[in-house]
Amino acid sequence: MKRRYQPGEVELKWQALWSGKDIYRSAPDARPKFYCLEMFPYPSGKIHMGHVRNYAIGDVIARYKRMRGFNVLHPMGWDAFGLPAENAAIKEGVHPARWTHDNIAYMKKQLIRLGLSYDWGREVATCDPAYYRWNQWFFLKMFEKGLAYRKASFVNWCPSCATVLANEQVIDGSCWRCESVVVQKELEQWFLRITAYEEELLAALDGQMDGQKLSGWPEKVLLMQKNWIGRSEGLEIAFPVEGSHDEIPVFTTRADTLFGAKFICLAPKHPVAEKFFAADRGALEKISEHYGKMEEKQGLFTGHYVINPVNGERLPVYVANFVLMEYGTGAIMSVPAHDQRDFEFAQLYGLPLKVVIRPEAASGLPTDSLLRAFEDDGVLVDSGPFSGLASEEARRRIAEYIEAKGSGRRVINYRLRDWGVSRQRYWGTPIPIIYCERCGIVPVPEKDLPVVLPEDVKFTGKGGSPLVLAEDFINVDCPGCGGRARRETDTMDTFVDSSWYYVRYCSGGDEPALDKANISYYMPADQYVGGVEHAVLHLLYSRFFMRVIRDLGFTSISEPFQRLLTQGMVCMETIRCPEHGWLYPSEVENERCTRCGRTVERGRTEKMSKSKRNTVDPDQLIKTYGADTARLFSLFAAPPERDLEWSEKGVEGVYRFLQRIFTFVYDNLEMLTGPGAAVPAAPVIAAAPQGPPGEKTPPLIRKTHQTIMRVTRDIEREYHFNTAIAAMMELVNAITALAPEGREGDAWQLRFAVEKMLLLLAPFCPHLAQELWEAIGMASDIQLESWPGYAEDAAREEQIELVVQVNGKVRAKIMVPQGLTDEDIKARALSEPRIKETLTGKDIKNVFAVKGKLVNIVAR
RNA sequence: GCGAGAGUGGCGGAACUGGCAGACGCGCUGGACUUAGGAUCCAGUGGGGCAACCUGUAGGGGUUCAAAUCCCCUCUCUCGCACCA
């Protein structure tokens, strides 16, 4: 019976059967668990190829681990709060809730259509009050512990989104979401005190926490987080202000340059600066306007001086726009000779400089002709008693001196700032705070949670958050005094939602959200898969939240994600028409634009994006080739952590591969299921059928064992799915090569190879594997079968090809039996006629043998 | 500027601790079957040469019996950070 591979038919059939059976449901039991987690998507409307790749990777891992006997938790949900929903409301008049739920419904269908093995019973949507109630609960707990606080500060303001952004959300001075230029604005904001954990967050990155190292994280991500937290050791030095009792503390990592300090700079917001300019606020404000702008340095002399505690030198005090209030003490000592920024500032305002560090080798630095600052370590000069010391030693000695003198202390500073979570937006978690004229800031009592986002609001797109106008929402009685009060109208940054969703998944939908037993069974996630774009944002916040959850007594775990796999981007070639700009592939015919007929330019391969029109629609892809092909190609084209170049031709290649398996099985069904297909010997799963007694392992059986070995090893070793798939392709080539009809004697070998092949294929292409599993007469669910084992003995070749080199060049290849000693193979190599020939007239200097498979003869 | 990573056929990519460079797939070439092939199957495919052989992993140098792999220099690309004192 001939049957053609119709992926749609096969896949829908099994998806229908699986949906009723709930076979991917997990619950704590005695087995070892494996928590396989992929970053949940924002329900933007449709999934894109990046999702397909991300979830295909996760699904193979989950299915593989399941077959290896783990109790796999593999959940999925929706990062459902966020701006696009609100923008859609403004533009199209759809309510964000409606828009979001519609998108979720559609995207869920798409994920199901991909055949992903999720436990849908644990699905969460962060916009669900039952979910965000816990955002509020965490907020209250943090408020109680002083980890959530309110303060006025300069914030990153995106004028287009009309909201505040966290530092992590500003990319190159622009909004991470809409790319408009971010400006500084002063606002009252809620902050989460992530800095309370800065030391610990950093220590774990260095592997300094016992048992909870992040050894399974890419080095690159660890480094990015390390730099983000930015620890630096230094000295805080107090400079007394001349003619007053004030002191200005500054932070420096270069105490060795202290004798070279020529002036002091204050941040515009520095309290001392405000004091100095109490009478002339205008001048200060002018500088403030340029605060944080990097284009140009601006300064303003305060008219005051401080005294350098180390040598009594009188130093002028400036206010400078480039000095950050948020870092260190908000004031710096400026050493123009040894800091490029100070150098530039000094040039600008005609300030002097003084060289106090000399490179070790060179004779000296000409003071008057410095072209730029000398920032390296060196030897101190003109530094009183410290002259002649090397920088490193000098830093220690000067620090000791300053501390002894009572003028300062050694401190450690971090670049990391507290996390500003207030957003002037509607579609997010309401911050559970009430402002009372009498009682001040009052947290919403726990029993009143959740503070539900009112649905009945107006979306105008103007004048900030719609909540500001929602009278019923705003006006409340104060929980303290019962008097009139109003609610906080800001909502939380959506990164709060995603900072703990993986903990929520540990308990089923109808179980309590935070259940200690569930958390301790499933956490931490054994494998997390997602894009690198979250290397600092989401991953750092989550590490912070996990520690908060730990300190609330739910678990002893600090690190939420044991292993992290950051998959590369999905890219595709771009095409441009000189007249019409970016083109879809369908707009090109014979290298010409279908609209104007001009020759198109094939551009570089770039990340798929709608604006560049180099996208592939998963729906279309699945319609044409099926989910199994879509999954398989995503995994075959490149190793997971690398960027993947999409290629229609490549997809076809993978499709052909599946088709070949399918037709082979159906074309040979009788042989595969007939009496001759009974495997002789005792083929326990892990054992090797050696063939009929007395015979050697038949080649196909050996190839099968080799393939199982390779696929297993490739998956275990860093998830190299691309090479695992290549190995399976080789096996299929071997199977079909042995196919000619009539060779009934080989039936049992084919049967054996096909069975194992389907098991190997099951995590990658679950539908096809199941279909053919059934076809060859298996009644079971292939997903519930065990991963096949292999026998090293059966995998080993009996004959090996011995490579013989003379002076490092291959001169002969001879077949020899497996397992010869080095002496044996050397002898064989030397007696080979072709080798003798090349060696005539030469003296053999040395002979090397490598692992019984290569001989190198050194001869002159 | 600082930090990290990567450069291998026409293309995507293989090559575990130094040990046959190019697995697997795409593309290409030839053939078979066909009314036809953008279907399928078979064979070939780094470059040069009729051949033995030579040559080849961004470029240059080094270590080694042996280097894509280790070391040094140069170039190119990608990513992250960028007044953090």
PDB file of N, CA and C (backbone and C1' of nucleotides) in Angstrom, chain A residues 252-253 293-294 297 324 327 332 341 415 417 637 639 642 649 656 660 722 729-730 811 813 848 850-851 856, chain B residues 3-4 12-14 17 19-20 23-27 40-41 54-55 65 78-85:
ATOM      1  N   THR A 252      36.668  57.502  45.119  1.00  0.00           N
ATOM      2  CA  THR A 252      37.639  57.289  44.061  1.00  0.00           C
ATOM      3  C   THR A 252      38.210  55.874  44.115  1.00  0.00           C
ATOM      4  N   THR A 253      38.489  55.341  42.942  1.00  0.00           N
ATOM      5  CA  THR A 253      39.182  54.050  42.893  1.00  0.00           C
ATOM      6  C   THR A 253      40.673  54.292  42.692  1.00  0.00           C
ATOM      7  N   LYS A 293      23.578  64.221  29.955  1.00  0.00           N
ATOM      8  CA  LYS A 293      23.785  64.254  28.505  1.00  0.00           C
ATOM      9  C   LYS A 293      25.257  64.102  28.220  1.00  0.00           C
ATOM     10  N   MET A 294      25.550  63.210  27.332  1.00  0.00           N
ATOM     11  CA  MET A 294      26.967  62.916  27.182  1.00  0.00           C
ATOM     12  C   MET A 294      27.657  63.737  26.097  1.00  0.00           C
ATOM     13  N   LYS A 297      30.517  68.377  27.984  1.00  0.00           N
ATOM     14  CA  LYS A 297      30.723  68.609  29.414  1.00  0.00           C
ATOM     15  C   LYS A 297      30.421  70.074  29.706  1.00  0.00           C
ATOM     16  N   LEU A 324      27.391  61.998  38.271  1.00  0.00           N
ATOM     17  CA  LEU A 324      26.124  61.342  38.582  1.00  0.00           C
ATOM     18  C   LEU A 324      25.839  61.380  40.064  1.00  0.00           C
ATOM     19  N   TYR A 327      25.607  57.672  41.728  1.00  0.00           N
ATOM     20  CA  TYR A 327      26.731  56.776  41.934  1.00  0.00           C
ATOM     21  C   TYR A 327      27.700  57.364  42.938  1.00  0.00           C
ATOM     22  N   ILE A 332      33.056  64.104  42.887  1.00  0.00           N
ATOM     23  CA  ILE A 332      34.313  63.453  42.528  1.00  0.00           C
ATOM     24  C   ILE A 332      35.483  64.388  42.757  1.00  0.00           C
ATOM     25  N   ARG A 341      38.313  62.202  31.466  1.00  0.00           N
ATOM     26  CA  ARG A 341      37.149  63.089  31.592  1.00  0.00           C
ATOM     27  C   ARG A 341      37.530  64.374  32.294  1.00  0.00           C
ATOM     28  N   ARG A 415      27.569  49.687  40.717  1.00  0.00           N
ATOM     29  CA  ARG A 415      26.950  50.433  39.641  1.00  0.00           C
ATOM     30  C   ARG A 415      25.435  50.214  39.629  1.00  0.00           C
ATOM     31  N   ARG A 417      21.680  50.065  40.363  1.00  0.00           N
ATOM     32  CA  ARG A 417      20.761  50.979  41.059  1.00  0.00           C
ATOM     33  C   ARG A 417      19.518  50.205  41.452  1.00  0.00           C
ATOM     34  N   ALA A 637      19.419  23.536  11.461  1.00  0.00           N
ATOM     35  CA  ALA A 637      20.188  24.511  10.687  1.00  0.00           C
ATOM     36  C   ALA A 637      21.384  25.096  11.424  1.00  0.00           C
ATOM     37  N   PRO A 639      23.486  25.070  15.680  1.00  0.00           N
ATOM     38  CA  PRO A 639      23.368  24.724  17.098  1.00  0.00           C
ATOM     39  C   PRO A 639      22.551  25.807  17.801  1.00  0.00           C
ATOM     40  N   ARG A 642      23.584  29.511  18.587  1.00  0.00           N
ATOM     41  CA  ARG A 642      24.051  30.361  17.499  1.00  0.00           C
ATOM     42  C   ARG A 642      22.896  30.913  16.665  1.00  0.00           C
ATOM     43  N   LYS A 649      15.113  26.403   1.087  1.00  0.00           N
ATOM     44  CA  LYS A 649      15.701  25.184   0.524  1.00  0.00           C
ATOM     45  C   LYS A 649      16.068  24.201   1.618  1.00  0.00           C
ATOM     46  N   ARG A 656      12.059  16.562   2.968  1.00  0.00           N
ATOM     47  CA  ARG A 656      12.365  15.355   2.193  1.00  0.00           C
ATOM     48  C   ARG A 656      12.813  14.213   3.089  1.00  0.00           C
ATOM     49  N   ARG A 660      11.063  10.665   3.334  1.00  0.00           N
ATOM     50  CA  ARG A 660      11.759   9.412   3.047  1.00  0.00           C
ATOM     51  C   ARG A 660      11.493   8.376   4.120  1.00  0.00           C
ATOM     52  N   ASN A 722      21.697  19.779  16.132  1.00  0.00           N
ATOM     53  CA  ASN A 722      22.014  19.737  14.702  1.00  0.00           C
ATOM     54  C   ASN A 722      22.821  18.499  14.343  1.00  0.00           C
ATOM     55  N   MET A 729      19.941  11.219  10.173  1.00  0.00           N
ATOM     56  CA  MET A 729      19.870  11.198   8.707  1.00  0.00           C
ATOM     57  C   MET A 729      20.785  10.107   8.154  1.00  0.00           C
ATOM     58  N   GLU A 730      21.933   9.956   8.771  1.00  0.00           N
ATOM     59  CA  GLU A 730      22.844   8.897   8.326  1.00  0.00           C
ATOM     60  C   GLU A 730      22.215   7.533   8.508  1.00  0.00           C
ATOM     61  N   ARG A 811      49.703   8.602   3.581  1.00  0.00           N
ATOM     62  CA  ARG A 811      50.265   7.875   2.444  1.00  0.00           C
ATOM     63  C   ARG A 811      49.521   6.574   2.179  1.00  0.00           C
ATOM     64  N   LYS A 813      45.901   3.979   3.592  1.00  0.00           N
ATOM     65  CA  LYS A 813      44.838   3.632   4.539  1.00  0.00           C
ATOM     66  C   LYS A 813      44.633   2.140   4.418  1.00  0.00           C
ATOM     67  N   PHE A 848      55.134   6.940  15.474  1.00  0.00           N
ATOM     68  CA  PHE A 848      54.120   7.219  16.494  1.00  0.00           C
ATOM     69  C   PHE A 848      52.837   6.473  16.155  1.00  0.00           C
ATOM     70  N   VAL A 850      48.733   6.254  17.295  1.00  0.00           N
ATOM     71  CA  VAL A 850      47.693   6.961  18.051  1.00  0.00           C
ATOM     72  C   VAL A 850      46.447   6.104  18.193  1.00  0.00           C
ATOM     73  N   LYS A 851      46.143   5.726  19.405  1.00  0.00           N
ATOM     74  CA  LYS A 851      44.881   5.053  19.742  1.00  0.00           C
ATOM     75  C   LYS A 851      44.504   3.960  18.745  1.00  0.00           C
ATOM     76  N   ASN A 856      52.112   7.503  12.435  1.00  0.00           N
ATOM     77  CA  ASN A 856      52.899   8.519  11.739  1.00  0.00           C
ATOM     78  C   ASN A 856      54.359   8.097  11.776  1.00  0.00           C
TER      79      ASN A 856
ATOM     80  P     G B   3      40.191  45.614  27.553  1.00  0.00           P
ATOM     81  O5'   G B   3      38.898  44.715  27.735  1.00  0.00           O
ATOM     82  C5'   G B   3      38.422  44.417  29.035  1.00  0.00           C
ATOM     83  C4'   G B   3      37.082  43.735  28.947  1.00  0.00           C
ATOM     84  C3'   G B   3      37.013  42.509  28.042  1.00  0.00           C
ATOM     85  O3'   G B   3      37.566  41.365  28.648  1.00  0.00           O
ATOM     86  C1'   G B   3      35.150  43.876  27.612  1.00  0.00           C
ATOM     87  P     A B   4      38.220  40.233  27.685  1.00  0.00           P
ATOM     88  O5'   A B   4      36.933  39.528  27.051  1.00  0.00           O
ATOM     89  C5'   A B   4      36.056  38.776  27.876  1.00  0.00           C
ATOM     90  C4'   A B   4      34.828  38.386  27.101  1.00  0.00           C
ATOM     91  C3'   A B   4      35.069  37.464  25.912  1.00  0.00           C
ATOM     92  O3'   A B   4      35.222  36.117  26.291  1.00  0.00           O
ATOM     93  C1'   A B   4      33.606  39.208  25.274  1.00  0.00           C
ATOM     94  P     G B  12      27.570  30.411   5.075  1.00  0.00           P
ATOM     95  O5'   G B  12      26.518  29.441   5.763  1.00  0.00           O
ATOM     96  C5'   G B  12      25.189  29.906   5.993  1.00  0.00           C
ATOM     97  C4'   G B  12      24.385  28.806   6.628  1.00  0.00           C
ATOM     98  C3'   G B  12      25.017  28.173   7.858  1.00  0.00           C
ATOM     99  O3'   G B  12      24.819  28.986   9.003  1.00  0.00           O
ATOM    100  C1'   G B  12      24.212  26.472   6.444  1.00  0.00           C
ATOM    101  P     G B  13      25.808  28.913  10.217  1.00  0.00           P
ATOM    102  O5'   G B  13      25.677  27.382  10.626  1.00  0.00           O
ATOM    103  C5'   G B  13      26.744  26.692  11.254  1.00  0.00           C
ATOM    104  C4'   G B  13      26.527  25.226  11.000  1.00  0.00           C
ATOM    105  C3'   G B  13      27.595  24.324  11.582  1.00  0.00           C
ATOM    106  O3'   G B  13      27.187  23.924  12.884  1.00  0.00           O
ATOM    107  C1'   G B  13      27.385  23.890   9.281  1.00  0.00           C
ATOM    108  P     A B  14      28.244  23.517  13.914  1.00  0.00           P
ATOM    109  O5'   A B  14      28.373  21.983  13.545  1.00  0.00           O
ATOM    110  C5'   A B  14      29.585  21.529  13.074  1.00  0.00           C
ATOM    111  C4'   A B  14      29.519  20.072  12.874  1.00  0.00           C
ATOM    112  C3'   A B  14      30.691  19.377  13.538  1.00  0.00           C
ATOM    113  O3'   A B  14      30.289  18.876  14.786  1.00  0.00           O
ATOM    114  C1'   A B  14      30.757  18.984  11.218  1.00  0.00           C
ATOM    115  P     U B  17      37.649  18.827  22.726  1.00  0.00           P
ATOM    116  O5'   U B  17      38.967  18.096  23.219  1.00  0.00           O
ATOM    117  C5'   U B  17      39.935  18.861  23.910  1.00  0.00           C
ATOM    118  C4'   U B  17      40.741  17.967  24.808  1.00  0.00           C
ATOM    119  C3'   U B  17      42.065  17.473  24.219  1.00  0.00           C
ATOM    120  O3'   U B  17      43.071  18.460  24.291  1.00  0.00           O
ATOM    121  C1'   U B  17      40.960  15.715  25.369  1.00  0.00           C
ATOM    122  P     G B  19      42.718  16.377  17.346  1.00  0.00           P
ATOM    123  O5'   G B  19      43.750  15.438  16.579  1.00  0.00           O
ATOM    124  C5'   G B  19      44.295  15.865  15.330  1.00  0.00           C
ATOM    125  C4'   G B  19      44.718  14.664  14.537  1.00  0.00           C
ATOM    126  C3'   G B  19      43.749  13.492  14.604  1.00  0.00           C
ATOM    127  O3'   G B  19      43.677  12.899  13.326  1.00  0.00           O
ATOM    128  C1'   G B  19      45.892  12.811  15.362  1.00  0.00           C
ATOM    129  P     C B  20      42.680  13.513  12.255  1.00  0.00           P
ATOM    130  O5'   C B  20      43.079  12.633  10.998  1.00  0.00           O
ATOM    131  C5'   C B  20      44.328  12.798  10.365  1.00  0.00           C
ATOM    132  C4'   C B  20      44.135  12.583   8.898  1.00  0.00           C
ATOM    133  C3'   C B  20      43.100  13.512   8.263  1.00  0.00           C
ATOM    134  O3'   C B  20      43.504  13.800   6.937  1.00  0.00           O
ATOM    135  C1'   C B  20      42.431  11.279   7.980  1.00  0.00           C
ATOM    136  P     A B  23      31.669  15.942   4.160  1.00  0.00           P
ATOM    137  O5'   A B  23      30.820  14.879   4.997  1.00  0.00           O
ATOM    138  C5'   A B  23      31.450  13.763   5.576  1.00  0.00           C
ATOM    139  C4'   A B  23      30.770  13.390   6.863  1.00  0.00           C
ATOM    140  C3'   A B  23      29.240  13.425   6.826  1.00  0.00           C
ATOM    141  O3'   A B  23      28.714  12.231   6.286  1.00  0.00           O
ATOM    142  C1'   A B  23      30.006  14.554   8.745  1.00  0.00           C
ATOM    143  P     C B  24      27.723  12.261   5.043  1.00  0.00           P
ATOM    144  O5'   C B  24      26.511  13.112   5.628  1.00  0.00           O
ATOM    145  C5'   C B  24      25.636  12.563   6.607  1.00  0.00           C
ATOM    146  C4'   C B  24      24.678  13.630   7.096  1.00  0.00           C
ATOM    147  C3'   C B  24      23.998  14.442   5.993  1.00  0.00           C
ATOM    148  O3'   C B  24      22.894  13.760   5.431  1.00  0.00           O
ATOM    149  C1'   C B  24      24.852  15.915   7.608  1.00  0.00           C
ATOM    150  P     G B  25      22.574  13.942   3.881  1.00  0.00           P
ATOM    151  O5'   G B  25      22.034  15.439   3.839  1.00  0.00           O
ATOM    152  C5'   G B  25      20.789  15.761   4.435  1.00  0.00           C
ATOM    153  C4'   G B  25      20.607  17.252   4.475  1.00  0.00           C
ATOM    154  C3'   G B  25      20.628  17.964   3.133  1.00  0.00           C
ATOM    155  O3'   G B  25      19.426  17.805   2.414  1.00  0.00           O
ATOM    156  C1'   G B  25      21.919  19.176   4.679  1.00  0.00           C
ATOM    157  P     C B  26      19.466  17.876   0.830  1.00  0.00           P
ATOM    158  O5'   C B  26      19.742  19.423   0.537  1.00  0.00           O
ATOM    159  C5'   C B  26      18.781  20.406   0.879  1.00  0.00           C
ATOM    160  C4'   C B  26      19.349  21.784   0.655  1.00  0.00           C
ATOM    161  C3'   C B  26      19.731  22.111  -0.784  1.00  0.00           C
ATOM    162  O3'   C B  26      18.599  22.438  -1.567  1.00  0.00           O
ATOM    163  C1'   C B  26      21.438  22.840   0.664  1.00  0.00           C
ATOM    164  P     G B  27      18.551  21.955  -3.085  1.00  0.00           P
ATOM    165  O5'   G B  27      19.756  22.762  -3.746  1.00  0.00           O
ATOM    166  C5'   G B  27      19.677  24.172  -3.912  1.00  0.00           C
ATOM    167  C4'   G B  27      21.004  24.708  -4.382  1.00  0.00           C
ATOM    168  C3'   G B  27      21.506  24.118  -5.698  1.00  0.00           C
ATOM    169  O3'   G B  27      20.948  24.781  -6.814  1.00  0.00           O
ATOM    170  C1'   G B  27      23.238  24.054  -4.094  1.00  0.00           C
ATOM    171  P     U B  40      11.723  15.006  -4.502  1.00  0.00           P
ATOM    172  O5'   U B  40      11.791  13.486  -4.957  1.00  0.00           O
ATOM    173  C5'   U B  40      11.004  12.491  -4.296  1.00  0.00           C
ATOM    174  C4'   U B  40      11.211  11.162  -4.968  1.00  0.00           C
ATOM    175  C3'   U B  40      12.641  10.650  -4.959  1.00  0.00           C
ATOM    176  O3'   U B  40      12.968  10.020  -3.735  1.00  0.00           O
ATOM    177  C1'   U B  40      11.742  10.411  -7.140  1.00  0.00           C
ATOM    178  P     C B  41      14.479  10.098  -3.207  1.00  0.00           P
ATOM    179  O5'   C B  41      15.222   9.045  -4.139  1.00  0.00           O
ATOM    180  C5'   C B  41      14.901   7.665  -4.056  1.00  0.00           C
ATOM    181  C4'   C B  41      15.570   6.921  -5.177  1.00  0.00           C
ATOM    182  C3'   C B  41      17.080   7.073  -5.241  1.00  0.00           C
ATOM    183  O3'   C B  41      17.742   6.205  -4.341  1.00  0.00           O
ATOM    184  C1'   C B  41      16.168   7.385  -7.406  1.00  0.00           C
ATOM    185  P     C B  54      52.538  15.137  -2.068  1.00  0.00           P
ATOM    186  O5'   C B  54      52.203  16.600  -2.585  1.00  0.00           O
ATOM    187  C5'   C B  54      53.214  17.387  -3.224  1.00  0.00           C
ATOM    188  C4'   C B  54      52.600  18.621  -3.832  1.00  0.00           C
ATOM    189  C3'   C B  54      51.859  19.529  -2.854  1.00  0.00           C
ATOM    190  O3'   C B  54      52.742  20.355  -2.132  1.00  0.00           O
ATOM    191  C1'   C B  54      50.554  19.246  -4.806  1.00  0.00           C
ATOM    192  P     U B  55      52.392  20.671  -0.618  1.00  0.00           P
ATOM    193  O5'   U B  55      51.098  21.593  -0.778  1.00  0.00           O
ATOM    194  C5'   U B  55      51.203  22.883  -1.393  1.00  0.00           C
ATOM    195  C4'   U B  55      49.822  23.468  -1.600  1.00  0.00           C
ATOM    196  C3'   U B  55      48.983  23.620  -0.338  1.00  0.00           C
ATOM    197  O3'   U B  55      49.324  24.787   0.382  1.00  0.00           O
ATOM    198  C1'   U B  55      47.670  22.641  -2.047  1.00  0.00           C
ATOM    199  P     C B  65      58.967  17.034  17.977  1.00  0.00           P
ATOM    200  O5'   C B  65      58.229  16.395  16.725  1.00  0.00           O
ATOM    201  C5'   C B  65      58.988  15.964  15.596  1.00  0.00           C
ATOM    202  C4'   C B  65      58.102  15.172  14.670  1.00  0.00           C
ATOM    203  C3'   C B  65      56.782  15.843  14.317  1.00  0.00           C
ATOM    204  O3'   C B  65      56.948  16.748  13.250  1.00  0.00           O
ATOM    205  C1'   C B  65      56.382  13.592  14.944  1.00  0.00           C
ATOM    206  P     U B  78      29.448  44.068  11.932  1.00  0.00           P
ATOM    207  O5'   U B  78      28.975  43.054  13.062  1.00  0.00           O
ATOM    208  C5'   U B  78      28.054  42.010  12.747  1.00  0.00           C
ATOM    209  C4'   U B  78      27.885  41.095  13.939  1.00  0.00           C
ATOM    210  C3'   U B  78      27.523  41.798  15.241  1.00  0.00           C
ATOM    211  O3'   U B  78      26.146  42.096  15.322  1.00  0.00           O
ATOM    212  C1'   U B  78      29.270  40.251  15.648  1.00  0.00           C
ATOM    213  P     C B  79      25.692  43.413  16.138  1.00  0.00           P
ATOM    214  O5'   C B  79      25.822  42.917  17.643  1.00  0.00           O
ATOM    215  C5'   C B  79      25.019  41.849  18.133  1.00  0.00           C
ATOM    216  C4'   C B  79      25.543  41.379  19.464  1.00  0.00           C
ATOM    217  C3'   C B  79      25.595  42.438  20.545  1.00  0.00           C
ATOM    218  O3'   C B  79      24.337  42.694  21.133  1.00  0.00           O
ATOM    219  C1'   C B  79      27.621  41.246  20.540  1.00  0.00           C
ATOM    220  P     G B  80      23.990  44.168  21.623  1.00  0.00           P
ATOM    221  O5'   G B  80      24.731  44.224  23.025  1.00  0.00           O
ATOM    222  C5'   G B  80      24.354  43.331  24.063  1.00  0.00           C
ATOM    223  C4'   G B  80      25.360  43.410  25.171  1.00  0.00           C
ATOM    224  C3'   G B  80      25.603  44.798  25.733  1.00  0.00           C
ATOM    225  O3'   G B  80      24.606  45.205  26.633  1.00  0.00           O
ATOM    226  C1'   G B  80      27.669  43.740  25.362  1.00  0.00           C
ATOM    227  P     C B  81      24.187  46.758  26.706  1.00  0.00           P
ATOM    228  O5'   C B  81      25.453  47.398  27.437  1.00  0.00           O
ATOM    229  C5'   C B  81      25.720  47.102  28.797  1.00  0.00           C
ATOM    230  C4'   C B  81      27.027  47.727  29.211  1.00  0.00           C
ATOM    231  C3'   C B  81      27.118  49.240  29.043  1.00  0.00           C
ATOM    232  O3'   C B  81      26.451  49.952  30.068  1.00  0.00           O
ATOM    233  C1'   C B  81      29.075  48.249  28.198  1.00  0.00           C
ATOM    234  P     A B  82      25.681  51.317  29.606  1.00  0.00           P
ATOM    235  O5'   A B  82      26.883  52.279  29.227  1.00  0.00           O
ATOM    236  C5'   A B  82      27.810  52.672  30.215  1.00  0.00           C
ATOM    237  C4'   A B  82      29.027  53.212  29.553  1.00  0.00           C
ATOM    238  C3'   A B  82      28.888  54.596  28.941  1.00  0.00           C
ATOM    239  O3'   A B  82      28.931  55.580  29.947  1.00  0.00           O
ATOM    240  C1'   A B  82      30.164  53.186  27.521  1.00  0.00           C
ATOM    241  P     C B  83      28.078  56.888  29.778  1.00  0.00           P
ATOM    242  O5'   C B  83      28.369  57.452  31.263  1.00  0.00           O
ATOM    243  C5'   C B  83      29.431  56.879  31.975  1.00  0.00           C
ATOM    244  C4'   C B  83      30.723  57.695  31.792  1.00  0.00           C
ATOM    245  C3'   C B  83      31.175  58.343  33.090  1.00  0.00           C
ATOM    246  O3'   C B  83      32.548  58.097  33.246  1.00  0.00           O
ATOM    247  C1'   C B  83      31.131  59.938  31.336  1.00  0.00           C
ATOM    248  P     C B  84      33.089  56.639  33.707  1.00  0.00           P
ATOM    249  O5'   C B  84      32.148  56.239  34.928  1.00  0.00           O
ATOM    250  C5'   C B  84      32.403  56.742  36.233  1.00  0.00           C
ATOM    251  C4'   C B  84      32.005  55.670  37.229  1.00  0.00           C
ATOM    252  C3'   C B  84      32.310  54.276  36.674  1.00  0.00           C
ATOM    253  O3'   C B  84      33.348  53.595  37.344  1.00  0.00           O
ATOM    254  C1'   C B  84      29.953  54.523  37.219  1.00  0.00           C
ATOM    255  P     A B  85      33.968  53.344  38.436  1.00  0.00           P
ATOM    256  O5'   A B  85      34.899  54.630  38.509  1.00  0.00           O
ATOM    257  C5'   A B  85      35.383  55.056  39.730  1.00  0.00           C
ATOM    258  C4'   A B  85      35.939  56.445  39.567  1.00  0.00           C
ATOM    259  C3'   A B  85      35.923  57.252  40.855  1.00  0.00           C
ATOM    260  O3'   A B  85      37.089  56.986  41.622  1.00  0.00           O
ATOM    261  C1'   A B  85      34.981  58.526  39.123  1.00  0.00           C
TER     262        A B  85
END
